[in-house]
Each structure stands twice: as C-alpha cells, then as structure tokens.
PDB file of C-alpha atoms in Angstrom:
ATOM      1  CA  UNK A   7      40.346 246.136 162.084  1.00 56.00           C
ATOM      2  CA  UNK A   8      41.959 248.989 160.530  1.00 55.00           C
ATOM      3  CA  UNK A   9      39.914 252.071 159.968  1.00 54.00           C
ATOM      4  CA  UNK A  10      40.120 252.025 156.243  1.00 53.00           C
ATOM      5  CA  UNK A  11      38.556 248.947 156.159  1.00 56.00           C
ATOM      6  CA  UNK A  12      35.679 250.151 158.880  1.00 53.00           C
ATOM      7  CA  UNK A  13      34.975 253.085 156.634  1.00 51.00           C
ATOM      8  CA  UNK A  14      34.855 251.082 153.555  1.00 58.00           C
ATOM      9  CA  UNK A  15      32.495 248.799 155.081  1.00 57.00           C
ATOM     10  CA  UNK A  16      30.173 250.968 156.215  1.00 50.00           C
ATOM     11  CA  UNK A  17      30.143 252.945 152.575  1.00 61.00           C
ATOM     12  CA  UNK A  18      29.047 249.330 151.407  1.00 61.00           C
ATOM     13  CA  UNK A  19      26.504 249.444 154.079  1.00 62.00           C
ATOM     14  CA  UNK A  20      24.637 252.394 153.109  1.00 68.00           C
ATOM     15  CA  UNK A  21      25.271 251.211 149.480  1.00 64.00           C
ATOM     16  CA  UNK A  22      23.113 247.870 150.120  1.00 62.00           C
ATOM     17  CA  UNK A  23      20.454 249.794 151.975  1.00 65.00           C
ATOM     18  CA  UNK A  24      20.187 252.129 148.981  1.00 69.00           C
ATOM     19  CA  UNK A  25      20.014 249.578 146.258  1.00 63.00           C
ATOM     20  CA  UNK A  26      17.335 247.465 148.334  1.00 64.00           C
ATOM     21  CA  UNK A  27      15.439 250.434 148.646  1.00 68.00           C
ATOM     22  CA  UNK A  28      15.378 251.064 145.028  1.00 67.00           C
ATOM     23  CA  UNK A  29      14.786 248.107 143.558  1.00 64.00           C
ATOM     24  CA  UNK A  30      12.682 246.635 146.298  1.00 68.00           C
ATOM     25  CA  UNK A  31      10.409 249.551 144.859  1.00 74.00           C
ATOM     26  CA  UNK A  32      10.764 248.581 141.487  1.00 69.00           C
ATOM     27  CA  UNK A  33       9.861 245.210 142.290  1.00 66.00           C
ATOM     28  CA  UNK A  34       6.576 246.503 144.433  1.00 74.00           C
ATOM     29  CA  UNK A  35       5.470 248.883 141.861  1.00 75.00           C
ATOM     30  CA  UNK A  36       5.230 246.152 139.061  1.00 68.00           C
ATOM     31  CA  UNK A  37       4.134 243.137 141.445  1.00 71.00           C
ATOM     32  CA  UNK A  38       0.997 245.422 142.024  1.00 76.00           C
ATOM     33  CA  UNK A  39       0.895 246.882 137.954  1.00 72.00           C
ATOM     34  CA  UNK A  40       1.242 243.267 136.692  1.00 66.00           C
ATOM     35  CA  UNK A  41      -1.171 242.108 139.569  1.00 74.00           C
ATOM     36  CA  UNK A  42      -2.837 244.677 141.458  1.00 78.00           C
ATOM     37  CA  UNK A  43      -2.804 243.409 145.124  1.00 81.00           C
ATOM     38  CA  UNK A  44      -2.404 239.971 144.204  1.00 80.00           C
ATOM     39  CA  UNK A  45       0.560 240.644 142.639  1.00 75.00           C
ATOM     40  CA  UNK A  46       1.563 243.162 145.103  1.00 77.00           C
ATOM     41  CA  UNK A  47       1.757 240.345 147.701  1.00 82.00           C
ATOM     42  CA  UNK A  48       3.272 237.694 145.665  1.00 79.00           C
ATOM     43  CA  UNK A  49       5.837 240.747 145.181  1.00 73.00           C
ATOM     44  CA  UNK A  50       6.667 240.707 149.067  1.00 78.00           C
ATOM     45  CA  UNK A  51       6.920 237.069 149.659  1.00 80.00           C
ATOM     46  CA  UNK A  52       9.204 236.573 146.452  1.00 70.00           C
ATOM     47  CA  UNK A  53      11.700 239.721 147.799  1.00 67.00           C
ATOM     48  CA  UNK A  54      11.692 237.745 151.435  1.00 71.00           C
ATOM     49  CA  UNK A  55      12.669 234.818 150.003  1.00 72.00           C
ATOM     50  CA  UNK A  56      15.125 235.029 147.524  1.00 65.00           C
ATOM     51  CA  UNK A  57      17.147 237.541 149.573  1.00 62.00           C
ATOM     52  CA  UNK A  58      17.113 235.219 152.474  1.00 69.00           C
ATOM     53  CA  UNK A  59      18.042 232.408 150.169  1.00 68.00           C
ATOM     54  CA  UNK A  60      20.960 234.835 148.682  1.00 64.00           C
ATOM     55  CA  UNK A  61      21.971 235.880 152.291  1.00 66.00           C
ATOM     56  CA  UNK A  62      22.469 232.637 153.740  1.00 73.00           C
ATOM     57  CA  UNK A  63      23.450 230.287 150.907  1.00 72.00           C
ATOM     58  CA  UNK A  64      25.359 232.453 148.290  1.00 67.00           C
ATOM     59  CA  UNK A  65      28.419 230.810 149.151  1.00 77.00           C
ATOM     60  CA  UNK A  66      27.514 227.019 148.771  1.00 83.00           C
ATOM     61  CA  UNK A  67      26.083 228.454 145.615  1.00 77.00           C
ATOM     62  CA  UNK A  68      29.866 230.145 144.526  1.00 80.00           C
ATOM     63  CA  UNK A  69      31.950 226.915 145.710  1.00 90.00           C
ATOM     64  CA  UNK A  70      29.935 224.407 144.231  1.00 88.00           C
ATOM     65  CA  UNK A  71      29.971 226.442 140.947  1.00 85.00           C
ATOM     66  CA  UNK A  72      34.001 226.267 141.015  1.00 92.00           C
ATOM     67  CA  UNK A  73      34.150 222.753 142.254  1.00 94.00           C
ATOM     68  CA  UNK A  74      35.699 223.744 145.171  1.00 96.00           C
ATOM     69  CA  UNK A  75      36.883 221.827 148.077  1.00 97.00           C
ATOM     70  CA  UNK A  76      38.049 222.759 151.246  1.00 97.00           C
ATOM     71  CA  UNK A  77      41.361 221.886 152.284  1.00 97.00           C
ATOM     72  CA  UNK A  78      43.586 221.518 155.561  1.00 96.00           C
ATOM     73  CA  UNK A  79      46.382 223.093 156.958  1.00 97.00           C
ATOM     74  CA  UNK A  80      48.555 220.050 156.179  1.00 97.00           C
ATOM     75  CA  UNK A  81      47.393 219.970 152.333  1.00 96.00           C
ATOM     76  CA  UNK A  82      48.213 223.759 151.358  1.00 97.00           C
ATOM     77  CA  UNK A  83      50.574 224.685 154.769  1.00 97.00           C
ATOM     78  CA  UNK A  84      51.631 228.230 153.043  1.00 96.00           C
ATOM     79  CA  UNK A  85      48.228 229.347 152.154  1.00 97.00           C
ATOM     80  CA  UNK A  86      47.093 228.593 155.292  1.00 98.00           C
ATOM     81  CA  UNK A  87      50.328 230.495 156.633  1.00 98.00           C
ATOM     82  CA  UNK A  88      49.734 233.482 154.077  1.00 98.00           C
ATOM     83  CA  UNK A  89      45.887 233.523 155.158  1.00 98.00           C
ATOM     84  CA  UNK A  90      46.633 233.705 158.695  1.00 98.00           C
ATOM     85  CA  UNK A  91      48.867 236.454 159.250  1.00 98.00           C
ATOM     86  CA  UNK A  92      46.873 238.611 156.642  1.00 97.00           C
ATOM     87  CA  UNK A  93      43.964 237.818 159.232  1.00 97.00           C
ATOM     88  CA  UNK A  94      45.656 238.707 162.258  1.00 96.00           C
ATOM     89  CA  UNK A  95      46.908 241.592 160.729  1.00 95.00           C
ATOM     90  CA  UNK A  96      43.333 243.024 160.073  1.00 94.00           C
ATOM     91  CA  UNK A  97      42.103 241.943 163.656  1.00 94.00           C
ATOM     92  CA  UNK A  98      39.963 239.366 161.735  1.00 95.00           C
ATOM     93  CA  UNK A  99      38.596 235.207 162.170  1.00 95.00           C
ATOM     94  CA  UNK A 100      40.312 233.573 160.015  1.00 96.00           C
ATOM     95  CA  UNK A 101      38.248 232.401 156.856  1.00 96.00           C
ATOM     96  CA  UNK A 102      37.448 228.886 155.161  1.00 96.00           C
ATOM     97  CA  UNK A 103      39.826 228.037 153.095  1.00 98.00           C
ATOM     98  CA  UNK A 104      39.092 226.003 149.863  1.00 98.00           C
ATOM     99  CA  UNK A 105      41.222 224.742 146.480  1.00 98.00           C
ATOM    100  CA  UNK A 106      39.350 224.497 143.088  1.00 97.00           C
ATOM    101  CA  UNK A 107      40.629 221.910 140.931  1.00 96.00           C
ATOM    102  CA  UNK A 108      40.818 224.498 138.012  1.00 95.00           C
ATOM    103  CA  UNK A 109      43.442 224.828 136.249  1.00 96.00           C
ATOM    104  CA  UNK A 110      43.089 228.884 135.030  1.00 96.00           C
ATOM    105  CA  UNK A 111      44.751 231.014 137.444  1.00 97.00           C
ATOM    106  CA  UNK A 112      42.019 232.948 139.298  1.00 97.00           C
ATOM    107  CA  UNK A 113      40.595 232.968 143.002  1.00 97.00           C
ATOM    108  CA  UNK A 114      37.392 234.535 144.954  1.00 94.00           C
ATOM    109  CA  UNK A 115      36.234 235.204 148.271  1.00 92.00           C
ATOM    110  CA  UNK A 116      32.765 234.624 149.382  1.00 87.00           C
ATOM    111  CA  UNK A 117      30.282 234.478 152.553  1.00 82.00           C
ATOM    112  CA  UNK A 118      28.021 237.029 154.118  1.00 78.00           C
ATOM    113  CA  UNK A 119      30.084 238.634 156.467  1.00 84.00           C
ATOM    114  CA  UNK A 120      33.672 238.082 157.968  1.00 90.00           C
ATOM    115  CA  UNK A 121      32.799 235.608 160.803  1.00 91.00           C
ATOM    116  CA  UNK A 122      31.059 233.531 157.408  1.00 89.00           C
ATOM    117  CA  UNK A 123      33.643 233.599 155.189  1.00 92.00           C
ATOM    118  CA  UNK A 124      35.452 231.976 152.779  1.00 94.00           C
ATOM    119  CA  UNK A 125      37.949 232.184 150.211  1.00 96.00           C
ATOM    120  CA  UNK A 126      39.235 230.124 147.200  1.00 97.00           C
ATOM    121  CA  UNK A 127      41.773 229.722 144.615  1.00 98.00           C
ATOM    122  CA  UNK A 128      42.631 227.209 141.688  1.00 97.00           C
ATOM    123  CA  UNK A 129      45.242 224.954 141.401  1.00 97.00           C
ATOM    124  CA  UNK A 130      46.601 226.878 138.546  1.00 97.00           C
ATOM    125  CA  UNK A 131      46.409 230.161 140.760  1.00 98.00           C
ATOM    126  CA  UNK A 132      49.201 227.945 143.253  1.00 97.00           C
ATOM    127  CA  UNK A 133      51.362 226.923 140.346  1.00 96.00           C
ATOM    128  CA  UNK A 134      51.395 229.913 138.476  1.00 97.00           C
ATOM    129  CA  UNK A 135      52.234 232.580 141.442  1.00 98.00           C
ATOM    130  CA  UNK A 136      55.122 233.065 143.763  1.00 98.00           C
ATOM    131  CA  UNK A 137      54.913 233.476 147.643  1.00 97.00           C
ATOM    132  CA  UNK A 138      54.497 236.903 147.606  1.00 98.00           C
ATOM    133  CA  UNK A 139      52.215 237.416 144.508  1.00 98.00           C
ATOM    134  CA  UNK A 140      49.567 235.040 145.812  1.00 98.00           C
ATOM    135  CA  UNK A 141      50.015 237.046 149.594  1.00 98.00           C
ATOM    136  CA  UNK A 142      49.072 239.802 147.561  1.00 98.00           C
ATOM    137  CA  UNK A 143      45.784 238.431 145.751  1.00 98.00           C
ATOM    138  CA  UNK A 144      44.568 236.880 149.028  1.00 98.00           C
ATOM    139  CA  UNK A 145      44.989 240.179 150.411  1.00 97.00           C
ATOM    140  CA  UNK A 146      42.607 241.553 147.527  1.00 97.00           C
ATOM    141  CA  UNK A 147      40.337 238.772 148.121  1.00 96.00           C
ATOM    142  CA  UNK A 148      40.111 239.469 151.894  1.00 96.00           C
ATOM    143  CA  UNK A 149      39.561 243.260 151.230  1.00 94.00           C
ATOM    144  CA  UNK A 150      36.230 242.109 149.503  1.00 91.00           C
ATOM    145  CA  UNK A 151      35.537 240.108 153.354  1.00 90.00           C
ATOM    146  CA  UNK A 152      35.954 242.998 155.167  1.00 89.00           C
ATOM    147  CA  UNK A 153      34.300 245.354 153.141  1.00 86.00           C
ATOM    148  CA  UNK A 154      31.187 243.936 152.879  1.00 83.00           C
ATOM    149  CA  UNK A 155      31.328 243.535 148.761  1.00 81.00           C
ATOM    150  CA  UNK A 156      30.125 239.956 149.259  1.00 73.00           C
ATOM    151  CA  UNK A 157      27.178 241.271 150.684  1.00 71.00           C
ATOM    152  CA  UNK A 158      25.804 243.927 148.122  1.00 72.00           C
ATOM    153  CA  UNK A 159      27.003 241.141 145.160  1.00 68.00           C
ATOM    154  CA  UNK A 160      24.724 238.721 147.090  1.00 61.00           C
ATOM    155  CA  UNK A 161      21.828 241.292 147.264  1.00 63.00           C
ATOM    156  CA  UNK A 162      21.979 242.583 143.760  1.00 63.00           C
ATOM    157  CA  UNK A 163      22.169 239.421 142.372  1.00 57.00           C
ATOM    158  CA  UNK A 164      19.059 238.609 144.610  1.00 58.00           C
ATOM    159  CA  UNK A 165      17.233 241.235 143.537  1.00 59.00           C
ATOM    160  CA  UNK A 166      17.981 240.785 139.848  1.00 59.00           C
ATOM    161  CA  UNK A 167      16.084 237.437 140.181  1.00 56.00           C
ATOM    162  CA  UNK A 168      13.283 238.701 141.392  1.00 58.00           C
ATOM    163  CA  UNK A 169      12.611 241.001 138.664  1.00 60.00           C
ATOM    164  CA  UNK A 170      13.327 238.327 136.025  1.00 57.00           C
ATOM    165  CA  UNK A 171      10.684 235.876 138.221  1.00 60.00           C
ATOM    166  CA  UNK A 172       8.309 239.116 138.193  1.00 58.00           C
ATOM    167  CA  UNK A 173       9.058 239.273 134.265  1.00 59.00           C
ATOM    168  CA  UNK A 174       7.812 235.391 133.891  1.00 59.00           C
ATOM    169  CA  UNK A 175       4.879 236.173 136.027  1.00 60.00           C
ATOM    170  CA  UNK A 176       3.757 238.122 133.493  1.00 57.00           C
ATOM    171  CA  UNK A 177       3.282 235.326 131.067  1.00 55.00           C
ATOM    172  CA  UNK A 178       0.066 234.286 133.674  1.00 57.00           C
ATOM    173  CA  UNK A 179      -1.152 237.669 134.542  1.00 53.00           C
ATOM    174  CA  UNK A 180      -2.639 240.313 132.623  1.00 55.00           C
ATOM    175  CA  UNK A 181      -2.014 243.577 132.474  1.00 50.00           C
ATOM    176  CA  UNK A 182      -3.592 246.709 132.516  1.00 50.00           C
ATOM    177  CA  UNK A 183      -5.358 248.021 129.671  1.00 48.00           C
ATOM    178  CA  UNK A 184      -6.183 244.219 127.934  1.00 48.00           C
ATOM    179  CA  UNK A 185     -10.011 243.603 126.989  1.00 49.00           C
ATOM    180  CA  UNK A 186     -12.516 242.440 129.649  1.00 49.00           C
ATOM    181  CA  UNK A 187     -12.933 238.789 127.058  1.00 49.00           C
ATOM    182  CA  UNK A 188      -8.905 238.735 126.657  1.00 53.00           C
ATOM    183  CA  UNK A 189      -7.242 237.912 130.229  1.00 54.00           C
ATOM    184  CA  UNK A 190      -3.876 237.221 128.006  1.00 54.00           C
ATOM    185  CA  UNK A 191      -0.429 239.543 128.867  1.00 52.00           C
ATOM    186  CA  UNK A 192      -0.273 242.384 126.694  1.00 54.00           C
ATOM    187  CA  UNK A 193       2.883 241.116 124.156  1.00 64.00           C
ATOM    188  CA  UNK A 194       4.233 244.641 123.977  1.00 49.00           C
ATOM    189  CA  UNK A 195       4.515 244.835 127.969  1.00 54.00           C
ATOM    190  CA  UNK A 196       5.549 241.437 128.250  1.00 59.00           C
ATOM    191  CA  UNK A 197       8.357 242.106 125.648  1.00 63.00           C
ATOM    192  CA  UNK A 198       9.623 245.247 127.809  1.00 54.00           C
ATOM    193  CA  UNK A 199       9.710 243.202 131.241  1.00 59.00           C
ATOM    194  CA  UNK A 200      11.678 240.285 129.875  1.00 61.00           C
ATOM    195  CA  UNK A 201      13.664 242.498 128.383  1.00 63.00           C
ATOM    196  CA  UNK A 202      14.183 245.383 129.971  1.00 57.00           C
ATOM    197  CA  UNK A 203      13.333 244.211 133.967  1.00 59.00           C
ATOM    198  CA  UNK A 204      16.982 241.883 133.909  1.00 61.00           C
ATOM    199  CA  UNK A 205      18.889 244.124 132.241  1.00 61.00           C
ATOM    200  CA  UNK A 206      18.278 247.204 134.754  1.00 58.00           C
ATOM    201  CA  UNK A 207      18.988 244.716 137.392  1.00 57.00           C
ATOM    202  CA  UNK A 208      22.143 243.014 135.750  1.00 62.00           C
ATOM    203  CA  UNK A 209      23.807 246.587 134.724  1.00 55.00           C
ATOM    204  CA  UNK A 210      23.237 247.657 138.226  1.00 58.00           C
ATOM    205  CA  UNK A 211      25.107 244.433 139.511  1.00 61.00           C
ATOM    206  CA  UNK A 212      27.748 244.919 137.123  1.00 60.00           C
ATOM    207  CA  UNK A 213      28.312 248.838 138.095  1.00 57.00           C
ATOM    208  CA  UNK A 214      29.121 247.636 141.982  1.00 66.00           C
ATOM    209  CA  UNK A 215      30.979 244.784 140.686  1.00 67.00           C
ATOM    210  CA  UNK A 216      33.466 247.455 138.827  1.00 76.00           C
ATOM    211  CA  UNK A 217      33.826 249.978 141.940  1.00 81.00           C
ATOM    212  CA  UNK A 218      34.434 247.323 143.951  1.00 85.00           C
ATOM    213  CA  UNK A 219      37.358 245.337 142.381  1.00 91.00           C
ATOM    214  CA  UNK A 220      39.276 249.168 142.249  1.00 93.00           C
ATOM    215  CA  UNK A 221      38.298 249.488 146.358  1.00 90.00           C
ATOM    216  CA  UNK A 222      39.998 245.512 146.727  1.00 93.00           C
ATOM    217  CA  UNK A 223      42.468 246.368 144.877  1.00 96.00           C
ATOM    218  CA  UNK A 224      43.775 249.612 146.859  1.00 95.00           C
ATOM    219  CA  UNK A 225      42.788 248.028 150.419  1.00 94.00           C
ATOM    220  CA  UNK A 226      44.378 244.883 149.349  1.00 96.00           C
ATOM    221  CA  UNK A 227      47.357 246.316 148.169  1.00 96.00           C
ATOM    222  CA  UNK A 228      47.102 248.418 151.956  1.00 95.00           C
ATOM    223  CA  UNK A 229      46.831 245.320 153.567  1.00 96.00           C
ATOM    224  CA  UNK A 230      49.619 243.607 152.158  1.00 97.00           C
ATOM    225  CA  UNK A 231      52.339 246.702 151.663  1.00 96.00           C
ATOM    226  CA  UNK A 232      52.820 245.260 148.686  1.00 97.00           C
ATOM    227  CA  UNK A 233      51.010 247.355 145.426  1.00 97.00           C
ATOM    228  CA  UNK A 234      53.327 245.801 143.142  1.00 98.00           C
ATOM    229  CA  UNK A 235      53.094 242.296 144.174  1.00 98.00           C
ATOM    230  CA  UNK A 236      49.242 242.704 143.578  1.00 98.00           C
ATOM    231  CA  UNK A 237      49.938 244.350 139.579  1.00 98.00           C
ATOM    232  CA  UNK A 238      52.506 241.630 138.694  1.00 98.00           C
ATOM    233  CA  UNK A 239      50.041 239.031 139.840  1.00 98.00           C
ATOM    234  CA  UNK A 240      47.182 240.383 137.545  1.00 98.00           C
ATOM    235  CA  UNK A 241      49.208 240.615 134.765  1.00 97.00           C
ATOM    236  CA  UNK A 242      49.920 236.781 135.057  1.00 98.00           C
ATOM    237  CA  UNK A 243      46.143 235.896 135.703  1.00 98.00           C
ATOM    238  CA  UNK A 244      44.674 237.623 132.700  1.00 96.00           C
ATOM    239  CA  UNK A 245      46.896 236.025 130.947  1.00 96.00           C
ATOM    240  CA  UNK A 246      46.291 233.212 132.206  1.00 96.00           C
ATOM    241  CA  UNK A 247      42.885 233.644 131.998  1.00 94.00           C
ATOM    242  CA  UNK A 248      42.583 234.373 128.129  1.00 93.00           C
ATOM    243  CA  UNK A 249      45.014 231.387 127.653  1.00 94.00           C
ATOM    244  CA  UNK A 250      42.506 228.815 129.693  1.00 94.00           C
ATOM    245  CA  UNK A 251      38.893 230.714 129.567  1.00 92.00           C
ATOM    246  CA  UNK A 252      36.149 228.901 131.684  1.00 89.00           C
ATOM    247  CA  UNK A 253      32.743 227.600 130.012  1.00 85.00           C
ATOM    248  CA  UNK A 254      30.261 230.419 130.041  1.00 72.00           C
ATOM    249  CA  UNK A 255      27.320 227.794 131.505  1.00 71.00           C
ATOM    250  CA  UNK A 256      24.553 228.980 133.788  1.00 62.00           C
ATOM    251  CA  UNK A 257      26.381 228.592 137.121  1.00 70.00           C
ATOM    252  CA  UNK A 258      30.182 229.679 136.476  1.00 77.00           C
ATOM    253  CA  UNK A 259      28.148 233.292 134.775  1.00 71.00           C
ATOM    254  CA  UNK A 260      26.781 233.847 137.824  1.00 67.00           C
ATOM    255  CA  UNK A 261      29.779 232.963 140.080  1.00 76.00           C
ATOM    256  CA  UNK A 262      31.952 234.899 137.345  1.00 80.00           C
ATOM    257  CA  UNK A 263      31.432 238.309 139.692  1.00 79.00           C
ATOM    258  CA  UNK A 264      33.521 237.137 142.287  1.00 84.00           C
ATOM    259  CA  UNK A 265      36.603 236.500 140.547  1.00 91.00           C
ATOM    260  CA  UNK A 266      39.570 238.497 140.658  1.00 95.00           C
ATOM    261  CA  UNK A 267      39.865 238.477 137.163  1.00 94.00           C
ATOM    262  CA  UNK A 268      37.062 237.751 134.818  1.00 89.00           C
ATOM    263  CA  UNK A 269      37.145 233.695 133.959  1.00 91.00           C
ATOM    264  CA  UNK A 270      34.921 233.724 131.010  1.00 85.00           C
ATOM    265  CA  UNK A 271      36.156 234.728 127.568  1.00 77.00           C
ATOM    266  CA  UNK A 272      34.951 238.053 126.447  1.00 63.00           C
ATOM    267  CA  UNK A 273      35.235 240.425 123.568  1.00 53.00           C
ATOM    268  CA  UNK A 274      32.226 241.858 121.392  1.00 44.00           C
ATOM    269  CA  UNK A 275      28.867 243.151 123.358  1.00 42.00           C
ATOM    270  CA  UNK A 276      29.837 241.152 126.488  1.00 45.00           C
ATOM    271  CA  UNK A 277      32.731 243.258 127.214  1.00 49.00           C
ATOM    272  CA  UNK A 278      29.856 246.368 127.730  1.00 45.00           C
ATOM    273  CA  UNK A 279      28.180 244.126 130.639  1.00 50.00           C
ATOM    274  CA  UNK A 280      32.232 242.968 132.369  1.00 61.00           C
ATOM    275  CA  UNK A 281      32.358 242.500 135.884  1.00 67.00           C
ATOM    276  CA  UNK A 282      35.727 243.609 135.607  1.00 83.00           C
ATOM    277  CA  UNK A 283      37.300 246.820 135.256  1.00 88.00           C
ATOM    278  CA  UNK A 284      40.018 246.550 132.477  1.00 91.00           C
ATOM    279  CA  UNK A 285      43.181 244.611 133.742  1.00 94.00           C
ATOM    280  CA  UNK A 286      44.912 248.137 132.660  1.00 95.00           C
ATOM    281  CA  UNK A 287      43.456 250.402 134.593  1.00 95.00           C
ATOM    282  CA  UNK A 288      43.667 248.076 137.334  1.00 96.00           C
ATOM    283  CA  UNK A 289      47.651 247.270 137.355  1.00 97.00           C
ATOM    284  CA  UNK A 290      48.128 251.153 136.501  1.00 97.00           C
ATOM    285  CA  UNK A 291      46.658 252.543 139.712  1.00 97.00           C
ATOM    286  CA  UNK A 292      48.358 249.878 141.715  1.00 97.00           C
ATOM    287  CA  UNK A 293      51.551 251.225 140.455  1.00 96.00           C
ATOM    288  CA  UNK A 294      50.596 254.464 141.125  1.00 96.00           C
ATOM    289  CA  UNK A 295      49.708 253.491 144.453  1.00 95.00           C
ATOM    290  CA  UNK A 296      53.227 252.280 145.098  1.00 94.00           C
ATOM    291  CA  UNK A 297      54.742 255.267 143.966  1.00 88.00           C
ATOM    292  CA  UNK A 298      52.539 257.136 145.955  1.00 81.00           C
ATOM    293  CA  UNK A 299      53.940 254.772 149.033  1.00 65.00           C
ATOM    294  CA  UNK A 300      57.659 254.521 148.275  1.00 58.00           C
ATOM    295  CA  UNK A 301      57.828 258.311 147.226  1.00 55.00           C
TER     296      UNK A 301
END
C-alpha cells in the first residue's frame, strides 16, 4: 500500500482510540449517575455489545439499507475492471462489489477493514458517469477502505446508540437527588439526556464524517491521477442528487454517512448536522489539487 494511505490509516487509528476513550467515559459516568453500580454495569455490557454488533455487521446493515445486491464480473465487466486495477494499484484484496437498484447517482464503501470490504453504487451512478469519472469516485470510495473511515463511522455511530439507550434507561431509573417515596426520573434530567446525550454523540459523528470525505477526496484523487475526473463527477451527483433526493426513513439516515454525496434532501437546520462538506469546497480543492499536480 502506498504510504499515504498507511499514514492516513493509522491517523484514523489513534482517532478511534480517542473517541472510544471519550465517550466510553461518558457512557460510564452516567450508567453509574443514572444507576449507581447497577447502572454502571448495565453501562459495560451495553458498550460490549453494540460495538461488537457495529464492528461486525455494519455493512449488512449499509447494503440492506440501499437495497443492494451484489453482482458478478459478467453483469458489470468494467466496474469490476475499474475496481481491480485501482486494487492492485494500492497493493490491496479486491473488495465486494454490489449494484443498488437506485436510480440517484451516488455510491459508498463499507466493511470493517480492507480484507472485509465492500463497495456500492446505483444504477443511476452507471448511467450518469463516464469511464473515467466513475474510476475516479471508486477511487474516493476505496480511499475510505484503506483509511480506516469505515471503522471510526462504525464506532461513532455505535457509541451514539448507546447514549440514546442510556437516555431511555432513564425513563426506569431514578436519579439522584429524587425523594426517598418518589423512585420516578427527575423530568428535568430526563429532558437533558434525551436531549442532549444524542446530540453530543450525533455532532461528533458528523464532525469525522466531514474530515473524512476532504481526506477521500485528496487520496482518491492520488489514487486515481485524476483530481479532475473526481470534481466533474461531483458536480454531476449533487445534481443528481437534489434532482432525485432519497426518503429520509430510519435506515437510509443512518446509512446517509457513507455516501459520497449526501442522498437526503437538505436545506434549513439539517444542513447544520450534514455529513457532507459543501459540494463547493469539495470540487474547489480537487482543482486545486490538480493544479498543484500538473503545475
């Protein structure tokens, strides 16, 4: 593997390791304040489990969401093509390959590591791009594979659910300071955890999910030697995006991370919580990229 992409990956290494710390801390420090011991254990078990649920399974989780289905070399022979010499290029197994029947333009990469991979485009992805535009977004897409992204996305996301299941356990406990005859929640401190325990989890998500997509883009663009290949394929998929938005239900929110470009219509207070750095920013670096490569 290059040694870009070994740096990169170990950068998202100590990320993960820092955010688990953190949070798993939060998470311990209001298990026992919600529960005292009791709590404190249920705290444990509830981290163990959802992150190994997250680690192992995030994927099934991602395709299923999209509808995906995995497809053959004889179905989609230039994907598979594209995919493999991007792979062999990198000194990497090559991935899953799957095709959701979707028809915005948009595509994701998923798994737990790079020998557990897989990535996935639409149908309207294949129609709308040319060779060499949809070389360049597997190459993005890939860059998230070998930099461990899928990994911190998985273990944020993890973590965020435990501190929204902490936040329902409080409907059952009580907390500190109620009346010996009241074993009720305190409303005011059952307010702030539903509230405020999600979104500090969820804004924290969202923050990696921006750096990230930046980091893709540049190493994907490396990858490739193609900057501008990656910028004039953006430009089509957010507009093809907007054009065809995806239903904001339960599962395609939480898959909507992963996407190169943000499925789900936005505009007002959602665009403060976007996975996505704006499509701007993003095409304007890649060209300076280019220049900086062709100069």
């Amino acid at each position: 593997m290059p040694k870009e992409f070994l740096l990169h990956s170990h950068h998202n290494g100590l990320k993960t390791a820092a955010l688990l710390g953190l949070l798993t801390a939060m998470i311990l420090a209001v298990g026992y304040w919600l529960g005292g011991s009791g709590g404190l254990v249920f705290a444990v078990f509830l981290s163990l489990a959802l992150n190994a649920g997250s680690y192992f399974f995030s994927d099934k989780l991602a395709l299923r969401a999209m509808r995906a289905q995995p497809v053959s070399e004889a179905e989609f022979p230039a994907l598979y093509q594209i995919v493999r010499e991007l792979a062999t290029t990198a000194g990497q197994p090559m991935p899953r390959l799957y095709v959701s029947p979707t028809l915005q333009p948009n595509a994701f990469a998923t798994g737990r590591n790079p020998q557990h991979a897989a990535v996935a485009v639409t149908t309207g992805i294949t129609q709308l791009l040319d060779r060499r535009e949809l070389r360049a977004v597997i190459g993005h897409e890939l860059s998230h594979v070998y930099n461990r992204d899928i990994l911190i996305s998985s273990v944020a996301a993890a973590l965020a659910g435990i501190v929204t299941s902490l936040a329902q356990l409080a409907i059952f406990l009580p907390l500190g300071g109620g009346s010996d005859d009241d074993d009720s929640p305190n409303p005011a401190g059952l307010l702030l955890m539903l509230i405020l325990g999600p979104l500090a989890a969820t804004i924290i998500q969202l923050a990696i999910s921006r750096n990230r997509e930046y980091q893709a883009d540049a190493d994907g663009a490396a990858l490739t030697r193609d900057p501008l290949a990656l910028a004039s394929a953006l430009e089509k998929i957010q507009y093809g995006a907007h054009r065809l938005p995806l239903p904001a239900d339960n599962r395609l929110t939480s898959a909507a991370h992963l996407m190169i470009a943000n499925p789900l219509r936005g505009g007002g207070i959602a665009s403060l919580f976007s996975t996505h750095p704006p499509m701007e920013q993003r095409v304007a670096r890649l060209r300076q990229q280019a220049g900086a490569v062709y100069r």
